[in-house]
Amino acid sequence: MMSSTRQPDVLAVLDGFHEARGSADDRAWAERAYACLFREDVRSAAAARALDQALDLVRESGEAPGELYGSADEWAADQRARWVEEGVDVTDDTGAQLRDVPLVASVGAVVLTLLLGVVHALSGDWQVTYTVGLITMPFTVSAAALLGLWTYERLLRRRRAAVAAAVGTVLVCAVAIALVFAVGNPHPVAQASVLWLVPLAAGYAGLAWVLGRAVPDRPAAVISSRRRLPDDDWTAELARLLRSRGDVTEDRVRTITEEARAHAAQAGSTLDEEFGAPGAYAQRIARNPRVRARRGVVARLALLGIWVWLLLDAGLGGASAWTIGWRSLLLLILVVEAARVCWRYRELVRSGPVSDR
């Protein structure tokens, strides 16, 4: 048990593993363990507390964490199993928040601006016509993508994942096209070097820094508090959490929610009273790697098909060697990635019977 109720800082805990025995391997173990929990959508605060408890024993015993707990993957799996057994909801299930859109969009704009500069440079376009649309495009596209994600997560409560994805995608495309091309492109600003995209990216980085200072974090009390949900809201939230995981089919989601309702009705209690938070109940549902792999195959093949279509539509006639080279390299990367996920799915299918429900 922890000796205090303080909330440990993640970086301080990781540094503590290095300082406890002066071993870089101990810190590497802790980083691996944190990464395992992060991939399982465990809240950063919960992962830091669990690692802080593990660090206490490392300090007391003077032994390496690998000797005390086994591999980092094994420790993370054991920790997850313990939370599930105790009914503790540690998942980061808040989803996209409208209040965070400007800040995250600014960060995304930095990446998109630099990526735009790389594409122009590889294509040999060292002179760029800067328009209002081009200058604002990185931010508006990032914001549109976040709004699409926000819409997608809200629709997951009531609609099938495919419908939610389609509506979110349409929203992204509509907002991005309307704001960038219809509004901005008719207004040229200057004809200048592609290198001016670097200070533009720096400007977006400065905007992100200002917004990070101006937008306060949600209070810990708001994050940790939870109201009891009516049965309809409880099942809707459970369905959202399961669908957003990407490894549960729609039939399985419907079966899980129906079985939970039946069990609570038989016990004469509400779903919240019987099972606790929807997030804690969702952790009990076994993951199906075959479902996630199958959906990954579809996504990669769709991306590959879109890129092939764009190449055929644009053509390579008159293109520079640089342009042909980077487009072909990207095509090769997409082919290799599609082959990798197809092989992964094939191995999962051959590994034994797994319910796809």
mmCIF file with all atom_site columns, C-alpha atoms in Angstrom, residues 5 62 79 112-113 123 134 138 162 184 202 234 237-238 247 253-254 257 259-260 287 293 306 355:
data_model
loop_
_atom_site.group_PDB
_atom_site.id
_atom_site.type_symbol
_atom_site.label_atom_id
_atom_site.label_alt_id
_atom_site.label_comp_id
_atom_site.label_asym_id
_atom_site.label_entity_id
_atom_site.label_seq_id
_atom_site.pdbx_PDB_ins_code
_atom_site.Cartn_x
_atom_site.Cartn_y
_atom_site.Cartn_z
_atom_site.occupancy
_atom_site.B_iso_or_equiv
_atom_site.pdbx_formal_charge
_atom_site.auth_seq_id
_atom_site.auth_comp_id
_atom_site.auth_asym_id
_atom_site.auth_atom_id
_atom_site.pdbx_PDB_model_num
ATOM 1  C CA . THR A 1 5   ? -2.624  9.806   -0.732  1.00 0.00 ? 5   THR A CA 1
ATOM 2  C CA . GLY A 1 62  ? 16.907  -3.639  -3.231  1.00 0.00 ? 62  GLY A CA 1
ATOM 3  C CA . GLN A 1 79  ? -2.274  -5.303  -12.525 1.00 0.00 ? 79  GLN A CA 1
ATOM 4  C CA . LEU A 1 112 ? 0.455   18.955  -40.976 1.00 0.00 ? 112 LEU A CA 1
ATOM 5  C CA . THR A 1 113 ? 2.349   22.149  -41.869 1.00 0.00 ? 113 THR A CA 1
ATOM 6  C CA . SER A 1 123 ? 7.877   17.091  -55.418 1.00 0.00 ? 123 SER A CA 1
ATOM 7  C CA . LEU A 1 134 ? -3.297  27.156  -47.504 1.00 0.00 ? 134 LEU A CA 1
ATOM 8  C CA . PRO A 1 138 ? -3.552  22.696  -41.253 1.00 0.00 ? 138 PRO A CA 1
ATOM 9  C CA . ALA A 1 162 ? -20.038 1.619   -39.193 1.00 0.00 ? 162 ALA A CA 1
ATOM 10 C CA . GLY A 1 184 ? -9.547  30.637  -48.370 1.00 0.00 ? 184 GLY A CA 1
ATOM 11 C CA . ALA A 1 202 ? 6.392   27.685  -35.373 1.00 0.00 ? 202 ALA A CA 1
ATOM 12 C CA . TRP A 1 234 ? -25.678 2.741   -18.399 1.00 0.00 ? 234 TRP A CA 1
ATOM 13 C CA . GLU A 1 237 ? -22.272 4.023   -22.175 1.00 0.00 ? 237 GLU A CA 1
ATOM 14 C CA . LEU A 1 238 ? -21.270 0.356   -21.989 1.00 0.00 ? 238 LEU A CA 1
ATOM 15 C CA . ASP A 1 247 ? -12.343 -5.728  -30.783 1.00 0.00 ? 247 ASP A CA 1
ATOM 16 C CA . VAL A 1 253 ? -22.206 -5.762  -27.907 1.00 0.00 ? 253 VAL A CA 1
ATOM 17 C CA . ARG A 1 254 ? -25.947 -6.378  -28.155 1.00 0.00 ? 254 ARG A CA 1
ATOM 18 C CA . THR A 1 257 ? -25.957 -5.442  -22.874 1.00 0.00 ? 257 THR A CA 1
ATOM 19 C CA . GLU A 1 259 ? -27.430 -10.236 -20.636 1.00 0.00 ? 259 GLU A CA 1
ATOM 20 C CA . ALA A 1 260 ? -26.518 -7.453  -18.193 1.00 0.00 ? 260 ALA A CA 1
ATOM 21 C CA . ARG A 1 287 ? -10.734 -8.893  -25.876 1.00 0.00 ? 287 ARG A CA 1
ATOM 22 C CA . ALA A 1 293 ? -7.095  -7.712  -36.823 1.00 0.00 ? 293 ALA A CA 1
ATOM 23 C CA . ILE A 1 306 ? -7.344  5.142   -52.133 1.00 0.00 ? 306 ILE A CA 1
ATOM 24 C CA . SER A 1 355 ? -15.575 -16.451 -31.058 1.00 0.00 ? 355 SER A CA 1
#
